[in-house]
PDB file of C-alpha atoms in Angstrom:
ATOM      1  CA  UNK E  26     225.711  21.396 129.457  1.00  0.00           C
ATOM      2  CA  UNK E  27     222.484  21.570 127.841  1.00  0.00           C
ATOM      3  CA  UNK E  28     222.141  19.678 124.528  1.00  0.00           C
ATOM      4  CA  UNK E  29     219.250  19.758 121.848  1.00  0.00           C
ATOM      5  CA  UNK E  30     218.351  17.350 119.361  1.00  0.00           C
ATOM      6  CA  UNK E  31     215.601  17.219 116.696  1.00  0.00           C
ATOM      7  CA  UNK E  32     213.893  14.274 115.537  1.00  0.00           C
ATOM      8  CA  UNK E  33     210.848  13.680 112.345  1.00  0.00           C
ATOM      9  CA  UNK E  34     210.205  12.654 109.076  1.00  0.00           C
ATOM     10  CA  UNK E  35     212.283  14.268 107.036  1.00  0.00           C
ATOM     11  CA  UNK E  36     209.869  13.766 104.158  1.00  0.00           C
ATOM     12  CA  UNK E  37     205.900  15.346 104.175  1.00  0.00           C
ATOM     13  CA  UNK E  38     203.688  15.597 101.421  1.00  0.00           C
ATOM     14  CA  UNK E  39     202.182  18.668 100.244  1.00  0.00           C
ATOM     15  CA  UNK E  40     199.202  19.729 102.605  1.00  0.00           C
ATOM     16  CA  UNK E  41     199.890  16.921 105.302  1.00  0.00           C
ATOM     17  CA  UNK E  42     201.393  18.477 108.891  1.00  0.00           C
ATOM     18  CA  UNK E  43     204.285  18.460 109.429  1.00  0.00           C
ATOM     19  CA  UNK E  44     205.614  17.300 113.213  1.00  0.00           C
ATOM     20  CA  UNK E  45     208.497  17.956 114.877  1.00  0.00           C
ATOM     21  CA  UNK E  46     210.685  16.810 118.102  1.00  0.00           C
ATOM     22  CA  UNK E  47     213.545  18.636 120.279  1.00  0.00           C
ATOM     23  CA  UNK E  48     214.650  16.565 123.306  1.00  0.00           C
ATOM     24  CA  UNK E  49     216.470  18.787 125.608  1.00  0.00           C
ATOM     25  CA  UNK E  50     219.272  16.978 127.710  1.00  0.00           C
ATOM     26  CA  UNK E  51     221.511  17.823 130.326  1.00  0.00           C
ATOM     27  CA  UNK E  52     219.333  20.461 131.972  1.00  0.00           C
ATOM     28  CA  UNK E  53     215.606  21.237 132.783  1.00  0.00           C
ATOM     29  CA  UNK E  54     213.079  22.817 129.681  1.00  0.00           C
ATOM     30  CA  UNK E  55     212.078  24.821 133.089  1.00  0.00           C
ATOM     31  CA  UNK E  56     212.369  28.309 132.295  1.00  0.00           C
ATOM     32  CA  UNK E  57     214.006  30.214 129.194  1.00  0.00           C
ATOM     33  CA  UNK E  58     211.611  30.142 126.175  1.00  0.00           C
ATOM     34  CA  UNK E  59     212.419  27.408 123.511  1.00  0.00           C
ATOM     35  CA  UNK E  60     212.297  28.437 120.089  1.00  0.00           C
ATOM     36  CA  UNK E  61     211.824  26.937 116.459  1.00  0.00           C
ATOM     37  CA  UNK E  62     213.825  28.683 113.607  1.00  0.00           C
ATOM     38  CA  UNK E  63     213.726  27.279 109.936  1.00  0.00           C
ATOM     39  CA  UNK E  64     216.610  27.896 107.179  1.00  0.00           C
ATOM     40  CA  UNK E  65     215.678  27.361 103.410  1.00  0.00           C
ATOM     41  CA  UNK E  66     218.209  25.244 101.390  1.00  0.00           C
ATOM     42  CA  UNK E  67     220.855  28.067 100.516  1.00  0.00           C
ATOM     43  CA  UNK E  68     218.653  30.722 102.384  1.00  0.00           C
ATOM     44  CA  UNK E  69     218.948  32.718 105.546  1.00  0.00           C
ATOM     45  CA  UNK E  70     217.152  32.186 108.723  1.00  0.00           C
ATOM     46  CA  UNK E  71     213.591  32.179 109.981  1.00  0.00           C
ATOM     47  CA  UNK E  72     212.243  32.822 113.146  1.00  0.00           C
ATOM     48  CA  UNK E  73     209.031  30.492 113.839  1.00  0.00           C
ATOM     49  CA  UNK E  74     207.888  30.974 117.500  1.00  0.00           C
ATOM     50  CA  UNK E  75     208.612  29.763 121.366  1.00  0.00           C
ATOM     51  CA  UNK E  76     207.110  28.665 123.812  1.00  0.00           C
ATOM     52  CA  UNK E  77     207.847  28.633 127.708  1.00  0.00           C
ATOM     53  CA  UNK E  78     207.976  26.200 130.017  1.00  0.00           C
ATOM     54  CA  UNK E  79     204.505  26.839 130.936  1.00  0.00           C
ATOM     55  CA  UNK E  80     203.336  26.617 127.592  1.00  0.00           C
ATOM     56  CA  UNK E  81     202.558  30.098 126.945  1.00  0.00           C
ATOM     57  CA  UNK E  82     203.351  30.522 123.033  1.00  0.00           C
ATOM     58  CA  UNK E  83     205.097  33.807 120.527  1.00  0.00           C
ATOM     59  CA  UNK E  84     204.927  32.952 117.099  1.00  0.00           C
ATOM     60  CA  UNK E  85     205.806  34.409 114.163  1.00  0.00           C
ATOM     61  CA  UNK E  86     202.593  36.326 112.468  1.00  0.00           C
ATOM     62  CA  UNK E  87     203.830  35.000 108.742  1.00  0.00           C
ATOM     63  CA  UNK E  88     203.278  31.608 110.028  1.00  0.00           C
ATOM     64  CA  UNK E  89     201.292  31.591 113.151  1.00  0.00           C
ATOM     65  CA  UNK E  90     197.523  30.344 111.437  1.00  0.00           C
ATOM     66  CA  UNK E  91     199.749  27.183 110.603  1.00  0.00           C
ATOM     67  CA  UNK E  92     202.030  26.483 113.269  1.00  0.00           C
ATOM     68  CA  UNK E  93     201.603  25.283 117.217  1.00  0.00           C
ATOM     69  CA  UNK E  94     204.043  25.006 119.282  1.00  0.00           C
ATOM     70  CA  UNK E  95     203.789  22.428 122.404  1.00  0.00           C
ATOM     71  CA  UNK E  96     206.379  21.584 125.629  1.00  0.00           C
ATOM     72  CA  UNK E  97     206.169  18.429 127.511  1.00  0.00           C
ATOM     73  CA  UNK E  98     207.869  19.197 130.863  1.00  0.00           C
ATOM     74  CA  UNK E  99     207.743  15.559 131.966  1.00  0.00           C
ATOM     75  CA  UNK E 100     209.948  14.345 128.802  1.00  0.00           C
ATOM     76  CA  UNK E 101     212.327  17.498 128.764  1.00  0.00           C
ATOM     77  CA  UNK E 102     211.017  18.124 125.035  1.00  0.00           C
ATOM     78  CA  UNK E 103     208.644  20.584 123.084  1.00  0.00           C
ATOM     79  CA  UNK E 104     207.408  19.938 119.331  1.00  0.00           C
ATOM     80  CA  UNK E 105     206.358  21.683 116.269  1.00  0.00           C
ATOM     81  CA  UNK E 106     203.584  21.104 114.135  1.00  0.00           C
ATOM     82  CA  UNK E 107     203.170  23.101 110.786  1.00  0.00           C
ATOM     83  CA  UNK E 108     199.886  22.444 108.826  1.00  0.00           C
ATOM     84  CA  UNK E 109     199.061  22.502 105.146  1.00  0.00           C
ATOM     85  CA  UNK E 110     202.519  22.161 103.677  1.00  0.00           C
ATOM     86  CA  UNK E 111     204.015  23.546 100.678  1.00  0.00           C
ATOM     87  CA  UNK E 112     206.929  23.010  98.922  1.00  0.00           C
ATOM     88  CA  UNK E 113     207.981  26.766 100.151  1.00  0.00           C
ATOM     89  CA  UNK E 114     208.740  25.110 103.538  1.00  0.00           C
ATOM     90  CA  UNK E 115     211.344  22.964 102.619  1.00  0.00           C
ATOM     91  CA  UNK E 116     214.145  23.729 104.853  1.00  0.00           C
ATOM     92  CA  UNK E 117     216.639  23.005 107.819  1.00  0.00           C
ATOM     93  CA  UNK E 118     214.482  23.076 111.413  1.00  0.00           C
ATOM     94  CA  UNK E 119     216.582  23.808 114.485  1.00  0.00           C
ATOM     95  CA  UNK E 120     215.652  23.933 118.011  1.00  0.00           C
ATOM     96  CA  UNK E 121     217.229  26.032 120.139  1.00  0.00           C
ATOM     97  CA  UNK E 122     216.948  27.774 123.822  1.00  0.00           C
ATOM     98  CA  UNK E 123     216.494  31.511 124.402  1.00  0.00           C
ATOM     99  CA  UNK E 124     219.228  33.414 126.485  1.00  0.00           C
ATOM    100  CA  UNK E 125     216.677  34.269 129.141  1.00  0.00           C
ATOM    101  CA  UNK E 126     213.086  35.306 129.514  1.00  0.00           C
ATOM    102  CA  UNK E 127     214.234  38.542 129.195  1.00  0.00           C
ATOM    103  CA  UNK E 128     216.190  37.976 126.228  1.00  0.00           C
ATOM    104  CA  UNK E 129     215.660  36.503 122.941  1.00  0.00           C
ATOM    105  CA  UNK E 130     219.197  35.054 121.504  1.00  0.00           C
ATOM    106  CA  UNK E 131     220.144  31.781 120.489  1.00  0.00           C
ATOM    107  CA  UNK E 132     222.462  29.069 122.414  1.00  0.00           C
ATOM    108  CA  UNK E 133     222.846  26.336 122.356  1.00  0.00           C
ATOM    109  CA  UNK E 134     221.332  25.401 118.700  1.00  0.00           C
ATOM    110  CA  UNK E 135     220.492  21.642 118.008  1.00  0.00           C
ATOM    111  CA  UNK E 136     222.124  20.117 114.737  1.00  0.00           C
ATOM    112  CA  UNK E 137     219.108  20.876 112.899  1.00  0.00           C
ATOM    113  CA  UNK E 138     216.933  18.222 110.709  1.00  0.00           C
ATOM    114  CA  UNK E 139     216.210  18.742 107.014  1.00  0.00           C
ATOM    115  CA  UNK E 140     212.362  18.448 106.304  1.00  0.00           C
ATOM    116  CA  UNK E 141     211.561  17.915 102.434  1.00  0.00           C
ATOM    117  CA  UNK E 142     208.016  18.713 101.152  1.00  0.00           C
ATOM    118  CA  UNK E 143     207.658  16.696  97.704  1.00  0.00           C
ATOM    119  CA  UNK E 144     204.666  14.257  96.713  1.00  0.00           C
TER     120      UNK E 144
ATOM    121  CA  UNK I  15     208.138  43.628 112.118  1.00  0.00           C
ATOM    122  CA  UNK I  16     211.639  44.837 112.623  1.00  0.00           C
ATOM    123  CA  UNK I  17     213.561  44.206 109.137  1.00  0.00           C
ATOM    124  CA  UNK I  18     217.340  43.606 109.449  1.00  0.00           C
ATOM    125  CA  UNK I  19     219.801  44.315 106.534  1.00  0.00           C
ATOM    126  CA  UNK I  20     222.863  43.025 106.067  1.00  0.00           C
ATOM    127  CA  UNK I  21     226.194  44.710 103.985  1.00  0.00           C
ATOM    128  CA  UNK I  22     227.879  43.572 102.586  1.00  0.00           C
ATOM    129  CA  UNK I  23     226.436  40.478 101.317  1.00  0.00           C
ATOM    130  CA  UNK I  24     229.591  39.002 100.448  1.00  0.00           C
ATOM    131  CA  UNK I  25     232.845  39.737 100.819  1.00  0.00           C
ATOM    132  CA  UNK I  26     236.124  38.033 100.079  1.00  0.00           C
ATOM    133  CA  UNK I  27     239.085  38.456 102.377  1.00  0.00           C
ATOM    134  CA  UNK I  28     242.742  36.974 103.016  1.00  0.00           C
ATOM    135  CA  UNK I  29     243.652  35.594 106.209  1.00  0.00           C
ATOM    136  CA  UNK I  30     245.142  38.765 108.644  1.00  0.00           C
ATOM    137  CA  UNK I  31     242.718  41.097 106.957  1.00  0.00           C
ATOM    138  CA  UNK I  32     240.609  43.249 109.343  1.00  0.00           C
ATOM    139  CA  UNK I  33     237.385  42.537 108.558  1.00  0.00           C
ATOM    140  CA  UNK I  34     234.059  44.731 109.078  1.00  0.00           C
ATOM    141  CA  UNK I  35     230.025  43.529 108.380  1.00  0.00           C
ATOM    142  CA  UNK I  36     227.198  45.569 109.451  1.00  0.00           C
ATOM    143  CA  UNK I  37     223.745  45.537 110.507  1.00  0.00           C
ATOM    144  CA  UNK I  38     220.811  48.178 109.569  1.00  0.00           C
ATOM    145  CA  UNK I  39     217.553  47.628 111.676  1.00  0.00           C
ATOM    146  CA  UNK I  40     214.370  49.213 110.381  1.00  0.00           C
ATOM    147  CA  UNK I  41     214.162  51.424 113.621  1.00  0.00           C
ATOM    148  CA  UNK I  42     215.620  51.198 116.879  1.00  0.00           C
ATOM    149  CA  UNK I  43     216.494  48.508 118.652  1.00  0.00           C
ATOM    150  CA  UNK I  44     218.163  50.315 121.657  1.00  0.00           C
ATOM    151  CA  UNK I  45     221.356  47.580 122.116  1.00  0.00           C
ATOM    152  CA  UNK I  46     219.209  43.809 120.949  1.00  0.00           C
ATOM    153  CA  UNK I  47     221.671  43.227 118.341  1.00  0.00           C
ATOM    154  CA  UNK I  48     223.509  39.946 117.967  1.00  0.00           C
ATOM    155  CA  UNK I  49     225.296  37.790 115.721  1.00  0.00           C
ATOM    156  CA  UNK I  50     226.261  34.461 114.582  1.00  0.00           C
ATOM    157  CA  UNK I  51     228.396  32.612 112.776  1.00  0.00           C
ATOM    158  CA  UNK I  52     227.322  29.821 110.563  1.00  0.00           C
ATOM    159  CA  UNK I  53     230.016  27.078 108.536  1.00  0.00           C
ATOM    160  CA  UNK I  54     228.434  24.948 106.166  1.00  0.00           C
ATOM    161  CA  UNK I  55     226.034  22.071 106.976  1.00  0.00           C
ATOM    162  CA  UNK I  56     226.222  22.813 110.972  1.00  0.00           C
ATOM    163  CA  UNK I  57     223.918  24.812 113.364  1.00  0.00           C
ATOM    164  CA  UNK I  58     224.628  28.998 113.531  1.00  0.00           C
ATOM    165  CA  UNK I  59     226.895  29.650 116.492  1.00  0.00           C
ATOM    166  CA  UNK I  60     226.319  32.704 118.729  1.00  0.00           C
ATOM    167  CA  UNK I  61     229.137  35.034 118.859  1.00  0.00           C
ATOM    168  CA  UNK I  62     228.359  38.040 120.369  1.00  0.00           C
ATOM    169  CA  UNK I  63     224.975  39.158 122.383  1.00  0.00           C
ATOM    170  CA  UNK I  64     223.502  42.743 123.441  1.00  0.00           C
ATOM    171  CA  UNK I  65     225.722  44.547 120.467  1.00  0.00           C
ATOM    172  CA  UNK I  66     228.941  43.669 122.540  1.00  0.00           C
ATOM    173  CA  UNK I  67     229.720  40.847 124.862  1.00  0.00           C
ATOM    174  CA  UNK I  68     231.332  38.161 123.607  1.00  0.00           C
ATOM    175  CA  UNK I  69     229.617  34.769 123.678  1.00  0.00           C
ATOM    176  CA  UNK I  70     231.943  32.572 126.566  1.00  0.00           C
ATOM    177  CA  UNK I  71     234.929  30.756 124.081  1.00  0.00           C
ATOM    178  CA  UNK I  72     234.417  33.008 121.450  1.00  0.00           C
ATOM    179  CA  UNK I  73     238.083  34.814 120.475  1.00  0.00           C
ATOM    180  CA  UNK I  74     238.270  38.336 121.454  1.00  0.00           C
ATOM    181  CA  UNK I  75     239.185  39.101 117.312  1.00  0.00           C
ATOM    182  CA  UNK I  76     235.670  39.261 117.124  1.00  0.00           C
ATOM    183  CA  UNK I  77     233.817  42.683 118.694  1.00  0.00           C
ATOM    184  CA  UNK I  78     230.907  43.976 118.052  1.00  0.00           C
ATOM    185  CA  UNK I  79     229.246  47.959 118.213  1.00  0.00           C
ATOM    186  CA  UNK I  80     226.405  50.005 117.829  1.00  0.00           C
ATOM    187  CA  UNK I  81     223.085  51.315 118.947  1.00  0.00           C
ATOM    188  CA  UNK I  82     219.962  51.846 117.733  1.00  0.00           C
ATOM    189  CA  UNK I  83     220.031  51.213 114.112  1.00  0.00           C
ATOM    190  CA  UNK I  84     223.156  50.624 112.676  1.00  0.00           C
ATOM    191  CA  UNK I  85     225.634  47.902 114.257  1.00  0.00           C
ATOM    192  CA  UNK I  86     229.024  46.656 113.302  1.00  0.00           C
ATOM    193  CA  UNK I  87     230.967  43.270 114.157  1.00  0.00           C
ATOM    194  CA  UNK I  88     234.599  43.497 113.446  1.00  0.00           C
ATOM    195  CA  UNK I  89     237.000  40.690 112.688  1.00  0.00           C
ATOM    196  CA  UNK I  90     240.582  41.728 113.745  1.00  0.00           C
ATOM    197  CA  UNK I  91     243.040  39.918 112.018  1.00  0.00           C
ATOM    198  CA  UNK I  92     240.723  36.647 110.205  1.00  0.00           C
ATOM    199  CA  UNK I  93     241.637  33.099 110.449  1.00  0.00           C
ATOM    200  CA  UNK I  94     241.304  30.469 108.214  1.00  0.00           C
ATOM    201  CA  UNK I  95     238.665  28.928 110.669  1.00  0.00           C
ATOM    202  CA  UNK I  96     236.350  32.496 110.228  1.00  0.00           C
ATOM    203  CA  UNK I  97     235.607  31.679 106.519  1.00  0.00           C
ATOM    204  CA  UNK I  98     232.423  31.361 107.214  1.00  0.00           C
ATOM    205  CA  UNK I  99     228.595  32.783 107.454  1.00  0.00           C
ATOM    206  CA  UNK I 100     227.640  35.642 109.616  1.00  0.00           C
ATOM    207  CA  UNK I 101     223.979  36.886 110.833  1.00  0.00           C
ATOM    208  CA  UNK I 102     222.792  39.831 112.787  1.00  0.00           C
ATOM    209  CA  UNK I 103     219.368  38.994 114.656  1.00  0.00           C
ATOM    210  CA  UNK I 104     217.525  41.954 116.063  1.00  0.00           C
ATOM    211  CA  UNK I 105     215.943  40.491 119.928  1.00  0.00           C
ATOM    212  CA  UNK I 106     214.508  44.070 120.708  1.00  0.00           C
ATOM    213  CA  UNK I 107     210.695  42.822 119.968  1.00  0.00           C
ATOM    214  CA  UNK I 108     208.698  39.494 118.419  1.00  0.00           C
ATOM    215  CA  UNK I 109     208.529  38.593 115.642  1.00  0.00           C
ATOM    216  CA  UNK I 110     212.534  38.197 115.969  1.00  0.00           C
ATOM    217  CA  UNK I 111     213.842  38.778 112.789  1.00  0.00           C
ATOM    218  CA  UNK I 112     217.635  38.040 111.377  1.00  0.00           C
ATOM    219  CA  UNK I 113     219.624  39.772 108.485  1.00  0.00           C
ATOM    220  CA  UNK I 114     220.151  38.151 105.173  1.00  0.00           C
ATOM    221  CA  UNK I 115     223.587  36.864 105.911  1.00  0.00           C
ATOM    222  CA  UNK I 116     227.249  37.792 104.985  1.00  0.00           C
ATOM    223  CA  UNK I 117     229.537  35.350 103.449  1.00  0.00           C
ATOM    224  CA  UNK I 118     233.060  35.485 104.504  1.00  0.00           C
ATOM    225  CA  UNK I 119     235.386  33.688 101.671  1.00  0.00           C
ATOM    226  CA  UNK I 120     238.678  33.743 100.991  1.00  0.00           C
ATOM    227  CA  UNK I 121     240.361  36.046  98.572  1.00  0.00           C
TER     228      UNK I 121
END
């Protein structure tokens, strides 16, 4: 079954980018869309964007003049980078696969990795 | 973008209770409701897709209803293991969008 796991700092400083990894095992990153979705300490959840196999990108307008969103098919992973930092993005950043292409919900999730923004 | 409210936000419950948590969209999302369940420090867990069908290994206490607008999930008879989290996402149109989240504790 396919797994997901997230790997990067888990400390940035304000205004630096911040970069993460999802390495997706046991199956192929071909097709579905592969999403990003942040939760604030004690907060609910955020949608950030996908992207498919292909690389064609959706993100989320609050965020999308900060974030990209890339897919390496040859090492079964895609990444997030998220520029110019605040505190305000302090949170828990999952991975996670799309149902479909024709579909948008979430399984299977990756743990999740806590990114702190602090000088 | 498509807001998703949550009610109640809380709610405190004793194991056999039947319990009920719904999901207002800011306008029609035909049947792209779903929801998750989330336990502290882990990754949310899908439960049910498309308003209704249950997620594979999910316990058939949990259902789900709705369309358009307002949407329901429905714990029959809670377990000690359902104390938990629970979030409606809307998949009808980007930017996907979740509810604020209903806490499940024990009475």
């Amino acid at each position: 079954q396919v797994q997901l796991q997230e790997s990067g700092p888990g400390l940035v400083k304000p205004s630096e980018t911040l970069t993460l990894t999802c390495n997706v095992s046991g199956g192929s990153i071909s097709t579905y869309h592969w999403n990003w979705i942040r939760q604030p300490p004690g907060k609910g959840l955020e949608w950030i964007g996908y992207i498919y196999y292909s690389g064609s990108t959706n993100y989320n307008p609050s965020l999308k003049s900060r974030v990209t969103i890339s897919v390496d098919p040859f090492k079964n992973q895609f990444s997030l980078r998220l520029n110019s930092v605040t505190p305000a993005d302090t949170a828990m950043y999952y991975c996670a696969r799309s149902s479909s292409v024709w579909d948008n919900w979430f399984d299977p999730w990756g743990q999740g990795t806590l990114v702190t923004v602090s000088s | 973008d498509i807001q998703m409210t949550q009610s109640p936000s809380s709610l405190s419950a004793s194991v056999g209770d039947r319990v009920t948590i719904t999901c207002r969209a800011s306008q029609s999302i035909s049947r792209y409701l779903n929801w998750y369940q989330q336990k502290p420090g882990k990754a949310p867990k899908v439960l049910i897709y498309a308003t209704s069908s249950l997620q594979s290994g999910v316990p058939s206490r949990f259902s789900g209803s709705g369309s358009g607008t307002d949407f329901t999930l429905t714990i029959d008879s809670l377990q000690p293991e359902d104390f938990a989290t629970y979030y409606c996402q809307q998949s009808y149109s980007t930017p996907l969008t979740f509810g604020g989240g209903t806490k499940v504790e024990i009475k």
